Each structure stands twice: as C-alpha cells, then as structure tokens.
Amino acid sequence: MATQIINLTLLKILGEVESILATYPAQTQKSFMKNLQLKEKLLSDVLNQLPNIYITIQANQTLPISPYDFYCSTLEQLEIEELIHQAINQLYHQLTHWNLYAASKKKMPNTCQSYCFADSESRIKTLA
C-alpha cells in the first residue's frame, strides 16, 4: 500500500494564517488572498523558521487528528503567531513599496534621466 507524508506544521500554519489575516484590514487580506505567490511566500517564510512535524499514513486512511487541533505549547503558539505577524508585515511592506514604485514609473515614464546619459559633448565642454 502507498503511504502519504503529511506536514502537520504546514496544516497548522495554514489555519493560523487564515485566522490572523482576518484581524488585518481588508486591503491587506485582499492582497494576500488574491496573490497566491505572496501567500506561498508567507507560508515558506514562516515554515523555514520552525521545526516541521511530519506523519505518515496509508493512502486510504484519514488524519487521526484535525490539523487545526494540532497541539502546540503556549510558547510555540505565541512564536508561530509572532512569526506570521512579522512575515505579513514584511511582505505587505515590500508589496506596497513595489506598487508605489511601479505606479510612479507609470505616471512619469522616461522623465528621470541620469547625468550619465546626457549629451557627452556638452558634458565635456562644461568640464573643460
């Protein structure tokens, strides 16, 4: 029979992310829900900082416990919540910064030219 490997930590984090995102403003929630890459980045950032717990089950079996009821000590639970909040804030800040940068490029295309790209003859004359 085939066995499946299940990451219980991932299942726990998925549930926690959903409940923690519900406490954020609607704009933040929308950003993470509609952008799957952003949500995957959030999950990977949190999972990379935690020890992961796996179980194996037979392919025809169901999980013996609900993944959302997976037991964590109070300290572990607080650490998970803290890591999720940090990752949300960091990723949302990066997303906002990128969106502002992209919006400024759309408003002012090709208006910011560097001195290096100025006419080289006029630059040489001013230096001489």
JSON list of N, CA and C in Angstrom, two decimals, residues 30-108:
[
{"chain": "A", "resi": 30, "resn": "LYS", "atom": "N", "xyz": [-7.06, 41.20, 1.24]},
{"chain": "A", "resi": 30, "resn": "LYS", "atom": "CA", "xyz": [-7.25, 41.04, -0.21]},
{"chain": "A", "resi": 30, "resn": "LYS", "atom": "C", "xyz": [-5.93, 40.79, -0.91]},
{"chain": "A", "resi": 31, "resn": "SER", "atom": "N", "xyz": [-4.90, 41.53, -0.50]},
{"chain": "A", "resi": 31, "resn": "SER", "atom": "CA", "xyz": [-3.59, 41.39, -1.14]},
{"chain": "A", "resi": 31, "resn": "SER", "atom": "C", "xyz": [-3.07, 39.96, -1.02]},
{"chain": "A", "resi": 32, "resn": "PHE", "atom": "N", "xyz": [-3.22, 39.38, 0.15]},
{"chain": "A", "resi": 32, "resn": "PHE", "atom": "CA", "xyz": [-2.71, 38.03, 0.37]},
{"chain": "A", "resi": 32, "resn": "PHE", "atom": "C", "xyz": [-3.62, 36.96, -0.23]},
{"chain": "A", "resi": 33, "resn": "MET", "atom": "N", "xyz": [-4.91, 37.20, -0.26]},
{"chain": "A", "resi": 33, "resn": "MET", "atom": "CA", "xyz": [-5.84, 36.19, -0.78]},
{"chain": "A", "resi": 33, "resn": "MET", "atom": "C", "xyz": [-5.83, 36.11, -2.30]},
{"chain": "A", "resi": 34, "resn": "LYS", "atom": "N", "xyz": [-5.68, 37.25, -2.97]},
{"chain": "A", "resi": 34, "resn": "LYS", "atom": "CA", "xyz": [-5.72, 37.21, -4.43]},
{"chain": "A", "resi": 34, "resn": "LYS", "atom": "C", "xyz": [-4.35, 36.92, -5.05]},
{"chain": "A", "resi": 35, "resn": "ASN", "atom": "N", "xyz": [-3.28, 37.10, -4.30]},
{"chain": "A", "resi": 35, "resn": "ASN", "atom": "CA", "xyz": [-1.94, 36.86, -4.81]},
{"chain": "A", "resi": 35, "resn": "ASN", "atom": "C", "xyz": [-1.40, 35.57, -4.21]},
{"chain": "A", "resi": 36, "resn": "LEU", "atom": "N", "xyz": [-1.52, 34.48, -4.94]},
{"chain": "A", "resi": 36, "resn": "LEU", "atom": "CA", "xyz": [-1.10, 33.18, -4.42]},
{"chain": "A", "resi": 36, "resn": "LEU", "atom": "C", "xyz": [0.40, 33.10, -4.17]},
{"chain": "A", "resi": 37, "resn": "GLN", "atom": "N", "xyz": [1.19, 33.78, -5.00]},
{"chain": "A", "resi": 37, "resn": "GLN", "atom": "CA", "xyz": [2.64, 33.78, -4.78]},
{"chain": "A", "resi": 37, "resn": "GLN", "atom": "C", "xyz": [2.99, 34.46, -3.47]},
{"chain": "A", "resi": 38, "resn": "LEU", "atom": "N", "xyz": [2.27, 35.52, -3.15]},
{"chain": "A", "resi": 38, "resn": "LEU", "atom": "CA", "xyz": [2.52, 36.22, -1.89]},
{"chain": "A", "resi": 38, "resn": "LEU", "atom": "C", "xyz": [2.15, 35.34, -0.70]},
{"chain": "A", "resi": 39, "resn": "LYS", "atom": "N", "xyz": [1.04, 34.63, -0.82]},
{"chain": "A", "resi": 39, "resn": "LYS", "atom": "CA", "xyz": [0.62, 33.74, 0.25]},
{"chain": "A", "resi": 39, "resn": "LYS", "atom": "C", "xyz": [1.61, 32.58, 0.41]},
{"chain": "A", "resi": 40, "resn": "GLU", "atom": "N", "xyz": [2.09, 32.03, -0.70]},
{"chain": "A", "resi": 40, "resn": "GLU", "atom": "CA", "xyz": [3.09, 30.97, -0.63]},
{"chain": "A", "resi": 40, "resn": "GLU", "atom": "C", "xyz": [4.39, 31.46, -0.01]},
{"chain": "A", "resi": 41, "resn": "LYS", "atom": "N", "xyz": [4.77, 32.68, -0.33]},
{"chain": "A", "resi": 41, "resn": "LYS", "atom": "CA", "xyz": [5.98, 33.28, 0.26]},
{"chain": "A", "resi": 41, "resn": "LYS", "atom": "C", "xyz": [5.80, 33.44, 1.77]},
{"chain": "A", "resi": 42, "resn": "LEU", "atom": "N", "xyz": [4.61, 33.86, 2.18]},
{"chain": "A", "resi": 42, "resn": "LEU", "atom": "CA", "xyz": [4.30, 34.00, 3.60]},
{"chain": "A", "resi": 42, "resn": "LEU", "atom": "C", "xyz": [4.45, 32.65, 4.30]},
{"chain": "A", "resi": 43, "resn": "LEU", "atom": "N", "xyz": [3.85, 31.61, 3.72]},
{"chain": "A", "resi": 43, "resn": "LEU", "atom": "CA", "xyz": [3.94, 30.28, 4.32]},
{"chain": "A", "resi": 43, "resn": "LEU", "atom": "C", "xyz": [5.38, 29.79, 4.38]},
{"chain": "A", "resi": 44, "resn": "SER", "atom": "N", "xyz": [6.13, 29.97, 3.31]},
{"chain": "A", "resi": 44, "resn": "SER", "atom": "CA", "xyz": [7.52, 29.49, 3.30]},
{"chain": "A", "resi": 44, "resn": "SER", "atom": "C", "xyz": [8.38, 30.26, 4.29]},
{"chain": "A", "resi": 45, "resn": "ASP", "atom": "N", "xyz": [8.16, 31.57, 4.42]},
{"chain": "A", "resi": 45, "resn": "ASP", "atom": "CA", "xyz": [8.93, 32.35, 5.39]},
{"chain": "A", "resi": 45, "resn": "ASP", "atom": "C", "xyz": [8.70, 31.86, 6.81]},
{"chain": "A", "resi": 46, "resn": "VAL", "atom": "N", "xyz": [7.46, 31.54, 7.13]},
{"chain": "A", "resi": 46, "resn": "VAL", "atom": "CA", "xyz": [7.14, 31.07, 8.48]},
{"chain": "A", "resi": 46, "resn": "VAL", "atom": "C", "xyz": [7.65, 29.65, 8.68]},
{"chain": "A", "resi": 47, "resn": "LEU", "atom": "N", "xyz": [7.40, 28.77, 7.72]},
{"chain": "A", "resi": 47, "resn": "LEU", "atom": "CA", "xyz": [7.81, 27.37, 7.86]},
{"chain": "A", "resi": 47, "resn": "LEU", "atom": "C", "xyz": [9.33, 27.21, 7.95]},
{"chain": "A", "resi": 48, "resn": "ASN", "atom": "N", "xyz": [10.07, 28.07, 7.28]},
{"chain": "A", "resi": 48, "resn": "ASN", "atom": "CA", "xyz": [11.53, 27.97, 7.31]},
{"chain": "A", "resi": 48, "resn": "ASN", "atom": "C", "xyz": [12.11, 28.32, 8.67]},
{"chain": "A", "resi": 49, "resn": "GLN", "atom": "N", "xyz": [11.32, 28.93, 9.53]},
{"chain": "A", "resi": 49, "resn": "GLN", "atom": "CA", "xyz": [11.82, 29.32, 10.84]},
{"chain": "A", "resi": 49, "resn": "GLN", "atom": "C", "xyz": [11.33, 28.41, 11.96]},
{"chain": "A", "resi": 50, "resn": "LEU", "atom": "N", "xyz": [10.61, 27.37, 11.60]},
{"chain": "A", "resi": 50, "resn": "LEU", "atom": "CA", "xyz": [10.05, 26.46, 12.60]},
{"chain": "A", "resi": 50, "resn": "LEU", "atom": "C", "xyz": [10.48, 25.02, 12.32]},
{"chain": "A", "resi": 51, "resn": "PRO", "atom": "N", "xyz": [10.59, 24.22, 13.39]},
{"chain": "A", "resi": 51, "resn": "PRO", "atom": "CA", "xyz": [10.80, 22.79, 13.14]},
{"chain": "A", "resi": 51, "resn": "PRO", "atom": "C", "xyz": [9.49, 22.20, 12.62]},
{"chain": "A", "resi": 52, "resn": "ASN", "atom": "N", "xyz": [9.57, 21.41, 11.57]},
{"chain": "A", "resi": 52, "resn": "ASN", "atom": "CA", "xyz": [8.37, 20.83, 10.97]},
{"chain": "A", "resi": 52, "resn": "ASN", "atom": "C", "xyz": [8.14, 19.42, 11.51]},
{"chain": "A", "resi": 53, "resn": "ILE", "atom": "N", "xyz": [6.88, 19.09, 11.71]},
{"chain": "A", "resi": 53, "resn": "ILE", "atom": "CA", "xyz": [6.50, 17.77, 12.21]},
{"chain": "A", "resi": 53, "resn": "ILE", "atom": "C", "xyz": [5.71, 17.06, 11.12]},
{"chain": "A", "resi": 54, "resn": "TYR", "atom": "N", "xyz": [6.13, 15.84, 10.82]},
{"chain": "A", "resi": 54, "resn": "TYR", "atom": "CA", "xyz": [5.51, 15.05, 9.76]},
{"chain": "A", "resi": 54, "resn": "TYR", "atom": "C", "xyz": [4.92, 13.77, 10.34]},
{"chain": "A", "resi": 55, "resn": "ILE", "atom": "N", "xyz": [3.88, 13.27, 9.68]},
{"chain": "A", "resi": 55, "resn": "ILE", "atom": "CA", "xyz": [3.38, 11.93, 9.99]},
{"chain": "A", "resi": 55, "resn": "ILE", "atom": "C", "xyz": [3.20, 11.20, 8.66]},
{"chain": "A", "resi": 56, "resn": "THR", "atom": "N", "xyz": [3.19, 9.89, 8.74]},
{"chain": "A", "resi": 56, "resn": "THR", "atom": "CA", "xyz": [2.89, 9.10, 7.55]},
{"chain": "A", "resi": 56, "resn": "THR", "atom": "C", "xyz": [1.62, 8.31, 7.82]},
{"chain": "A", "resi": 57, "resn": "ILE", "atom": "N", "xyz": [0.78, 8.24, 6.81]},
{"chain": "A", "resi": 57, "resn": "ILE", "atom": "CA", "xyz": [-0.45, 7.46, 6.91]},
{"chain": "A", "resi": 57, "resn": "ILE", "atom": "C", "xyz": [-0.62, 6.66, 5.62]},
{"chain": "A", "resi": 58, "resn": "GLN", "atom": "N", "xyz": [-1.42, 5.65, 5.69]},
{"chain": "A", "resi": 58, "resn": "GLN", "atom": "CA", "xyz": [-1.74, 4.88, 4.49]},
{"chain": "A", "resi": 58, "resn": "GLN", "atom": "C", "xyz": [-2.61, 5.73, 3.58]},
{"chain": "A", "resi": 59, "resn": "ALA", "atom": "N", "xyz": [-2.52, 5.49, 2.30]},
{"chain": "A", "resi": 59, "resn": "ALA", "atom": "CA", "xyz": [-3.24, 6.31, 1.32]},
{"chain": "A", "resi": 59, "resn": "ALA", "atom": "C", "xyz": [-4.75, 6.31, 1.54]},
{"chain": "A", "resi": 60, "resn": "ASN", "atom": "N", "xyz": [-5.29, 5.22, 2.05]},
{"chain": "A", "resi": 60, "resn": "ASN", "atom": "CA", "xyz": [-6.74, 5.15, 2.24]},
{"chain": "A", "resi": 60, "resn": "ASN", "atom": "C", "xyz": [-7.19, 5.63, 3.63]},
{"chain": "A", "resi": 61, "resn": "GLN", "atom": "N", "xyz": [-6.27, 6.03, 4.49]},
{"chain": "A", "resi": 61, "resn": "GLN", "atom": "CA", "xyz": [-6.61, 6.50, 5.83]},
{"chain": "A", "resi": 61, "resn": "GLN", "atom": "C", "xyz": [-6.85, 8.00, 5.84]},
{"chain": "A", "resi": 62, "resn": "THR", "atom": "N", "xyz": [-7.53, 8.44, 6.88]},
{"chain": "A", "resi": 62, "resn": "THR", "atom": "CA", "xyz": [-7.68, 9.87, 7.12]},
{"chain": "A", "resi": 62, "resn": "THR", "atom": "C", "xyz": [-6.76, 10.26, 8.27]},
{"chain": "A", "resi": 63, "resn": "LEU", "atom": "N", "xyz": [-6.57, 11.55, 8.43]},
{"chain": "A", "resi": 63, "resn": "LEU", "atom": "CA", "xyz": [-5.73, 12.01, 9.53]},
{"chain": "A", "resi": 63, "resn": "LEU", "atom": "C", "xyz": [-6.34, 11.61, 10.87]},
{"chain": "A", "resi": 64, "resn": "PRO", "atom": "N", "xyz": [-5.51, 11.14, 11.79]},
{"chain": "A", "resi": 64, "resn": "PRO", "atom": "CA", "xyz": [-6.05, 10.73, 13.09]},
{"chain": "A", "resi": 64, "resn": "PRO", "atom": "C", "xyz": [-6.54, 11.92, 13.93]},
{"chain": "A", "resi": 65, "resn": "ILE", "atom": "N", "xyz": [-6.02, 13.10, 13.65]},
{"chain": "A", "resi": 65, "resn": "ILE", "atom": "CA", "xyz": [-6.45, 14.31, 14.36]},
{"chain": "A", "resi": 65, "resn": "ILE", "atom": "C", "xyz": [-6.71, 15.40, 13.34]},
{"chain": "A", "resi": 66, "resn": "SER", "atom": "N", "xyz": [-7.48, 16.37, 13.74]},
{"chain": "A", "resi": 66, "resn": "SER", "atom": "CA", "xyz": [-7.70, 17.52, 12.87]},
{"chain": "A", "resi": 66, "resn": "SER", "atom": "C", "xyz": [-6.41, 18.34, 12.85]},
{"chain": "A", "resi": 67, "resn": "PRO", "atom": "N", "xyz": [-5.95, 18.75, 11.69]},
{"chain": "A", "resi": 67, "resn": "PRO", "atom": "CA", "xyz": [-4.69, 19.51, 11.64]},
{"chain": "A", "resi": 67, "resn": "PRO", "atom": "C", "xyz": [-4.79, 20.84, 12.39]},
{"chain": "A", "resi": 68, "resn": "TYR", "atom": "N", "xyz": [-5.99, 21.37, 12.50]},
{"chain": "A", "resi": 68, "resn": "TYR", "atom": "CA", "xyz": [-6.16, 22.64, 13.20]},
{"chain": "A", "resi": 68, "resn": "TYR", "atom": "C", "xyz": [-6.14, 22.46, 14.71]},
{"chain": "A", "resi": 69, "resn": "ASP", "atom": "N", "xyz": [-6.34, 21.22, 15.16]},
{"chain": "A", "resi": 69, "resn": "ASP", "atom": "CA", "xyz": [-6.29, 20.93, 16.59]},
{"chain": "A", "resi": 69, "resn": "ASP", "atom": "C", "xyz": [-4.92, 20.42, 17.01]},
{"chain": "A", "resi": 70, "resn": "PHE", "atom": "N", "xyz": [-3.98, 20.47, 16.10]},
{"chain": "A", "resi": 70, "resn": "PHE", "atom": "CA", "xyz": [-2.64, 20.00, 16.38]},
{"chain": "A", "resi": 70, "resn": "PHE", "atom": "C", "xyz": [-2.09, 20.74, 17.60]},
{"chain": "A", "resi": 71, "resn": "TYR", "atom": "N", "xyz": [-1.64, 20.00, 18.58]},
{"chain": "A", "resi": 71, "resn": "TYR", "atom": "CA", "xyz": [-1.25, 20.59, 19.85]},
{"chain": "A", "resi": 71, "resn": "TYR", "atom": "C", "xyz": [0.10, 21.31, 19.75]},
{"chain": "A", "resi": 72, "resn": "CYS", "atom": "N", "xyz": [0.12, 22.51, 20.29]},
{"chain": "A", "resi": 72, "resn": "CYS", "atom": "CA", "xyz": [1.35, 23.28, 20.47]},
{"chain": "A", "resi": 72, "resn": "CYS", "atom": "C", "xyz": [1.33, 23.84, 21.88]},
{"chain": "A", "resi": 73, "resn": "SER", "atom": "N", "xyz": [2.50, 23.94, 22.47]},
{"chain": "A", "resi": 73, "resn": "SER", "atom": "CA", "xyz": [2.55, 24.59, 23.78]},
{"chain": "A", "resi": 73, "resn": "SER", "atom": "C", "xyz": [2.23, 26.07, 23.60]},
{"chain": "A", "resi": 74, "resn": "THR", "atom": "N", "xyz": [1.95, 26.74, 24.68]},
{"chain": "A", "resi": 74, "resn": "THR", "atom": "CA", "xyz": [1.63, 28.17, 24.62]},
{"chain": "A", "resi": 74, "resn": "THR", "atom": "C", "xyz": [2.79, 28.95, 24.03]},
{"chain": "A", "resi": 75, "resn": "LEU", "atom": "N", "xyz": [3.99, 28.60, 24.42]},
{"chain": "A", "resi": 75, "resn": "LEU", "atom": "CA", "xyz": [5.18, 29.28, 23.90]},
{"chain": "A", "resi": 75, "resn": "LEU", "atom": "C", "xyz": [5.31, 29.06, 22.39]},
{"chain": "A", "resi": 76, "resn": "GLU", "atom": "N", "xyz": [5.10, 27.84, 21.94]},
{"chain": "A", "resi": 76, "resn": "GLU", "atom": "CA", "xyz": [5.16, 27.55, 20.50]},
{"chain": "A", "resi": 76, "resn": "GLU", "atom": "C", "xyz": [4.07, 28.29, 19.74]},
{"chain": "A", "resi": 77, "resn": "GLN", "atom": "N", "xyz": [2.87, 28.33, 20.31]},
{"chain": "A", "resi": 77, "resn": "GLN", "atom": "CA", "xyz": [1.76, 29.03, 19.68]},
{"chain": "A", "resi": 77, "resn": "GLN", "atom": "C", "xyz": [2.06, 30.52, 19.54]},
{"chain": "A", "resi": 78, "resn": "LEU", "atom": "N", "xyz": [2.61, 31.12, 20.58]},
{"chain": "A", "resi": 78, "resn": "LEU", "atom": "CA", "xyz": [2.98, 32.54, 20.52]},
{"chain": "A", "resi": 78, "resn": "LEU", "atom": "C", "xyz": [4.08, 32.79, 19.50]},
{"chain": "A", "resi": 79, "resn": "GLU", "atom": "N", "xyz": [5.03, 31.87, 19.42]},
{"chain": "A", "resi": 79, "resn": "GLU", "atom": "CA", "xyz": [6.11, 32.01, 18.44]},
{"chain": "A", "resi": 79, "resn": "GLU", "atom": "C", "xyz": [5.55, 31.93, 17.02]},
{"chain": "A", "resi": 80, "resn": "ILE", "atom": "N", "xyz": [4.64, 31.01, 16.78]},
{"chain": "A", "resi": 80, "resn": "ILE", "atom": "CA", "xyz": [4.02, 30.87, 15.46]},
{"chain": "A", "resi": 80, "resn": "ILE", "atom": "C", "xyz": [3.28, 32.15, 15.10]},
{"chain": "A", "resi": 81, "resn": "GLU", "atom": "N", "xyz": [2.48, 32.66, 16.02]},
{"chain": "A", "resi": 81, "resn": "GLU", "atom": "CA", "xyz": [1.72, 33.89, 15.76]},
{"chain": "A", "resi": 81, "resn": "GLU", "atom": "C", "xyz": [2.65, 35.07, 15.50]},
{"chain": "A", "resi": 82, "resn": "GLU", "atom": "N", "xyz": [3.72, 35.17, 16.28]},
{"chain": "A", "resi": 82, "resn": "GLU", "atom": "CA", "xyz": [4.69, 36.26, 16.10]},
{"chain": "A", "resi": 82, "resn": "GLU", "atom": "C", "xyz": [5.36, 36.17, 14.73]},
{"chain": "A", "resi": 83, "resn": "LEU", "atom": "N", "xyz": [5.76, 34.98, 14.33]},
{"chain": "A", "resi": 83, "resn": "LEU", "atom": "CA", "xyz": [6.39, 34.80, 13.02]},
{"chain": "A", "resi": 83, "resn": "LEU", "atom": "C", "xyz": [5.43, 35.14, 11.89]},
{"chain": "A", "resi": 84, "resn": "ILE", "atom": "N", "xyz": [4.17, 34.78, 12.03]},
{"chain": "A", "resi": 84, "resn": "ILE", "atom": "CA", "xyz": [3.18, 35.09, 11.00]},
{"chain": "A", "resi": 84, "resn": "ILE", "atom": "C", "xyz": [2.98, 36.59, 10.90]},
{"chain": "A", "resi": 85, "resn": "HIS", "atom": "N", "xyz": [2.84, 37.26, 12.04]},
{"chain": "A", "resi": 85, "resn": "HIS", "atom": "CA", "xyz": [2.67, 38.72, 12.03]},
{"chain": "A", "resi": 85, "resn": "HIS", "atom": "C", "xyz": [3.89, 39.41, 11.39]},
{"chain": "A", "resi": 86, "resn": "GLN", "atom": "N", "xyz": [5.09, 38.96, 11.76]},
{"chain": "A", "resi": 86, "resn": "GLN", "atom": "CA", "xyz": [6.29, 39.55, 11.18]},
{"chain": "A", "resi": 86, "resn": "GLN", "atom": "C", "xyz": [6.34, 39.35, 9.67]},
{"chain": "A", "resi": 87, "resn": "ALA", "atom": "N", "xyz": [6.03, 38.15, 9.22]},
{"chain": "A", "resi": 87, "resn": "ALA", "atom": "CA", "xyz": [6.07, 37.86, 7.79]},
{"chain": "A", "resi": 87, "resn": "ALA", "atom": "C", "xyz": [5.02, 38.66, 7.03]},
{"chain": "A", "resi": 88, "resn": "ILE", "atom": "N", "xyz": [3.82, 38.78, 7.59]},
{"chain": "A", "resi": 88, "resn": "ILE", "atom": "CA", "xyz": [2.76, 39.57, 6.95]},
{"chain": "A", "resi": 88, "resn": "ILE", "atom": "C", "xyz": [3.21, 41.02, 6.81]},
{"chain": "A", "resi": 89, "resn": "ASN", "atom": "N", "xyz": [3.71, 41.58, 7.90]},
{"chain": "A", "resi": 89, "resn": "ASN", "atom": "CA", "xyz": [4.13, 42.98, 7.87]},
{"chain": "A", "resi": 89, "resn": "ASN", "atom": "C", "xyz": [5.28, 43.21, 6.89]},
{"chain": "A", "resi": 90, "resn": "GLN", "atom": "N", "xyz": [6.25, 42.32, 6.89]},
{"chain": "A", "resi": 90, "resn": "GLN", "atom": "CA", "xyz": [7.39, 42.46, 5.98]},
{"chain": "A", "resi": 90, "resn": "GLN", "atom": "C", "xyz": [6.95, 42.34, 4.52]},
{"chain": "A", "resi": 91, "resn": "LEU", "atom": "N", "xyz": [6.18, 41.32, 4.21]},
{"chain": "A", "resi": 91, "resn": "LEU", "atom": "CA", "xyz": [5.75, 41.11, 2.82]},
{"chain": "A", "resi": 91, "resn": "LEU", "atom": "C", "xyz": [4.80, 42.20, 2.35]},
{"chain": "A", "resi": 92, "resn": "TYR", "atom": "N", "xyz": [3.92, 42.66, 3.23]},
{"chain": "A", "resi": 92, "resn": "TYR", "atom": "CA", "xyz": [2.99, 43.72, 2.82]},
{"chain": "A", "resi": 92, "resn": "TYR", "atom": "C", "xyz": [3.76, 45.02, 2.59]},
{"chain": "A", "resi": 93, "resn": "HIS", "atom": "N", "xyz": [4.77, 45.28, 3.42]},
{"chain": "A", "resi": 93, "resn": "HIS", "atom": "CA", "xyz": [5.60, 46.47, 3.23]},
{"chain": "A", "resi": 93, "resn": "HIS", "atom": "C", "xyz": [6.32, 46.39, 1.88]},
{"chain": "A", "resi": 94, "resn": "GLN", "atom": "N", "xyz": [6.88, 45.24, 1.55]},
{"chain": "A", "resi": 94, "resn": "GLN", "atom": "CA", "xyz": [7.56, 45.07, 0.27]},
{"chain": "A", "resi": 94, "resn": "GLN", "atom": "C", "xyz": [6.59, 45.23, -0.89]},
{"chain": "A", "resi": 95, "resn": "LEU", "atom": "N", "xyz": [5.40, 44.66, -0.75]},
{"chain": "A", "resi": 95, "resn": "LEU", "atom": "CA", "xyz": [4.39, 44.75, -1.81]},
{"chain": "A", "resi": 95, "resn": "LEU", "atom": "C", "xyz": [3.96, 46.20, -2.01]},
{"chain": "A", "resi": 96, "resn": "THR", "atom": "N", "xyz": [3.72, 46.91, -0.93]},
{"chain": "A", "resi": 96, "resn": "THR", "atom": "CA", "xyz": [3.31, 48.31, -1.02]},
{"chain": "A", "resi": 96, "resn": "THR", "atom": "C", "xyz": [4.42, 49.15, -1.65]},
{"chain": "A", "resi": 97, "resn": "HIS", "atom": "N", "xyz": [5.65, 48.91, -1.23]},
{"chain": "A", "resi": 97, "resn": "HIS", "atom": "CA", "xyz": [6.79, 49.64, -1.78]},
{"chain": "A", "resi": 97, "resn": "HIS", "atom": "C", "xyz": [6.89, 49.39, -3.29]},
{"chain": "A", "resi": 98, "resn": "TRP", "atom": "N", "xyz": [6.75, 48.13, -3.70]},
{"chain": "A", "resi": 98, "resn": "TRP", "atom": "CA", "xyz": [6.84, 47.79, -5.11]},
{"chain": "A", "resi": 98, "resn": "TRP", "atom": "C", "xyz": [5.69, 48.43, -5.89]},
{"chain": "A", "resi": 99, "resn": "ASN", "atom": "N", "xyz": [4.47, 48.40, -5.34]},
{"chain": "A", "resi": 99, "resn": "ASN", "atom": "CA", "xyz": [3.32, 49.00, -6.03]},
{"chain": "A", "resi": 99, "resn": "ASN", "atom": "C", "xyz": [3.50, 50.51, -6.19]},
{"chain": "A", "resi": 100, "resn": "LEU", "atom": "N", "xyz": [4.04, 51.18, -5.17]},
{"chain": "A", "resi": 100, "resn": "LEU", "atom": "CA", "xyz": [4.28, 52.62, -5.28]},
{"chain": "A", "resi": 100, "resn": "LEU", "atom": "C", "xyz": [5.34, 52.91, -6.34]},
{"chain": "A", "resi": 101, "resn": "TYR", "atom": "N", "xyz": [6.38, 52.09, -6.37]},
{"chain": "A", "resi": 101, "resn": "TYR", "atom": "CA", "xyz": [7.44, 52.25, -7.37]},
{"chain": "A", "resi": 101, "resn": "TYR", "atom": "C", "xyz": [6.88, 52.06, -8.77]},
{"chain": "A", "resi": 102, "resn": "ALA", "atom": "N", "xyz": [6.09, 51.00, -8.95]},
{"chain": "A", "resi": 102, "resn": "ALA", "atom": "CA", "xyz": [5.51, 50.72, -10.27]},
{"chain": "A", "resi": 102, "resn": "ALA", "atom": "C", "xyz": [4.55, 51.82, -10.69]},
{"chain": "A", "resi": 103, "resn": "ALA", "atom": "N", "xyz": [3.78, 52.35, -9.75]},
{"chain": "A", "resi": 103, "resn": "ALA", "atom": "CA", "xyz": [2.83, 53.43, -10.06]},
{"chain": "A", "resi": 103, "resn": "ALA", "atom": "C", "xyz": [3.58, 54.70, -10.45]},
{"chain": "A", "resi": 104, "resn": "SER", "atom": "N", "xyz": [4.69, 54.99, -9.78]},
{"chain": "A", "resi": 104, "resn": "SER", "atom": "CA", "xyz": [5.45, 56.20, -10.12]},
{"chain": "A", "resi": 104, "resn": "SER", "atom": "C", "xyz": [6.08, 56.07, -11.50]},
{"chain": "A", "resi": 105, "resn": "LYS", "atom": "N", "xyz": [6.48, 54.88, -11.89]},
{"chain": "A", "resi": 105, "resn": "LYS", "atom": "CA", "xyz": [7.05, 54.67, -13.22]},
{"chain": "A", "resi": 105, "resn": "LYS", "atom": "C", "xyz": [5.99, 54.86, -14.30]},
{"chain": "A", "resi": 106, "resn": "LYS", "atom": "N", "xyz": [4.74, 54.49, -14.01]},
{"chain": "A", "resi": 106, "resn": "LYS", "atom": "CA", "xyz": [3.66, 54.65, -14.98]},
{"chain": "A", "resi": 106, "resn": "LYS", "atom": "C", "xyz": [3.30, 56.12, -15.15]},
{"chain": "A", "resi": 107, "resn": "LYS", "atom": "N", "xyz": [3.35, 56.88, -14.06]},
{"chain": "A", "resi": 107, "resn": "LYS", "atom": "CA", "xyz": [2.98, 58.29, -14.12]},
{"chain": "A", "resi": 107, "resn": "LYS", "atom": "C", "xyz": [4.02, 59.14, -14.84]},
{"chain": "A", "resi": 108, "resn": "MET", "atom": "N", "xyz": [5.29, 58.80, -14.65]},
{"chain": "A", "resi": 108, "resn": "MET", "atom": "CA", "xyz": [6.37, 59.62, -15.21]},
{"chain": "A", "resi": 108, "resn": "MET", "atom": "C", "xyz": [7.32, 58.76, -16.04]}
]
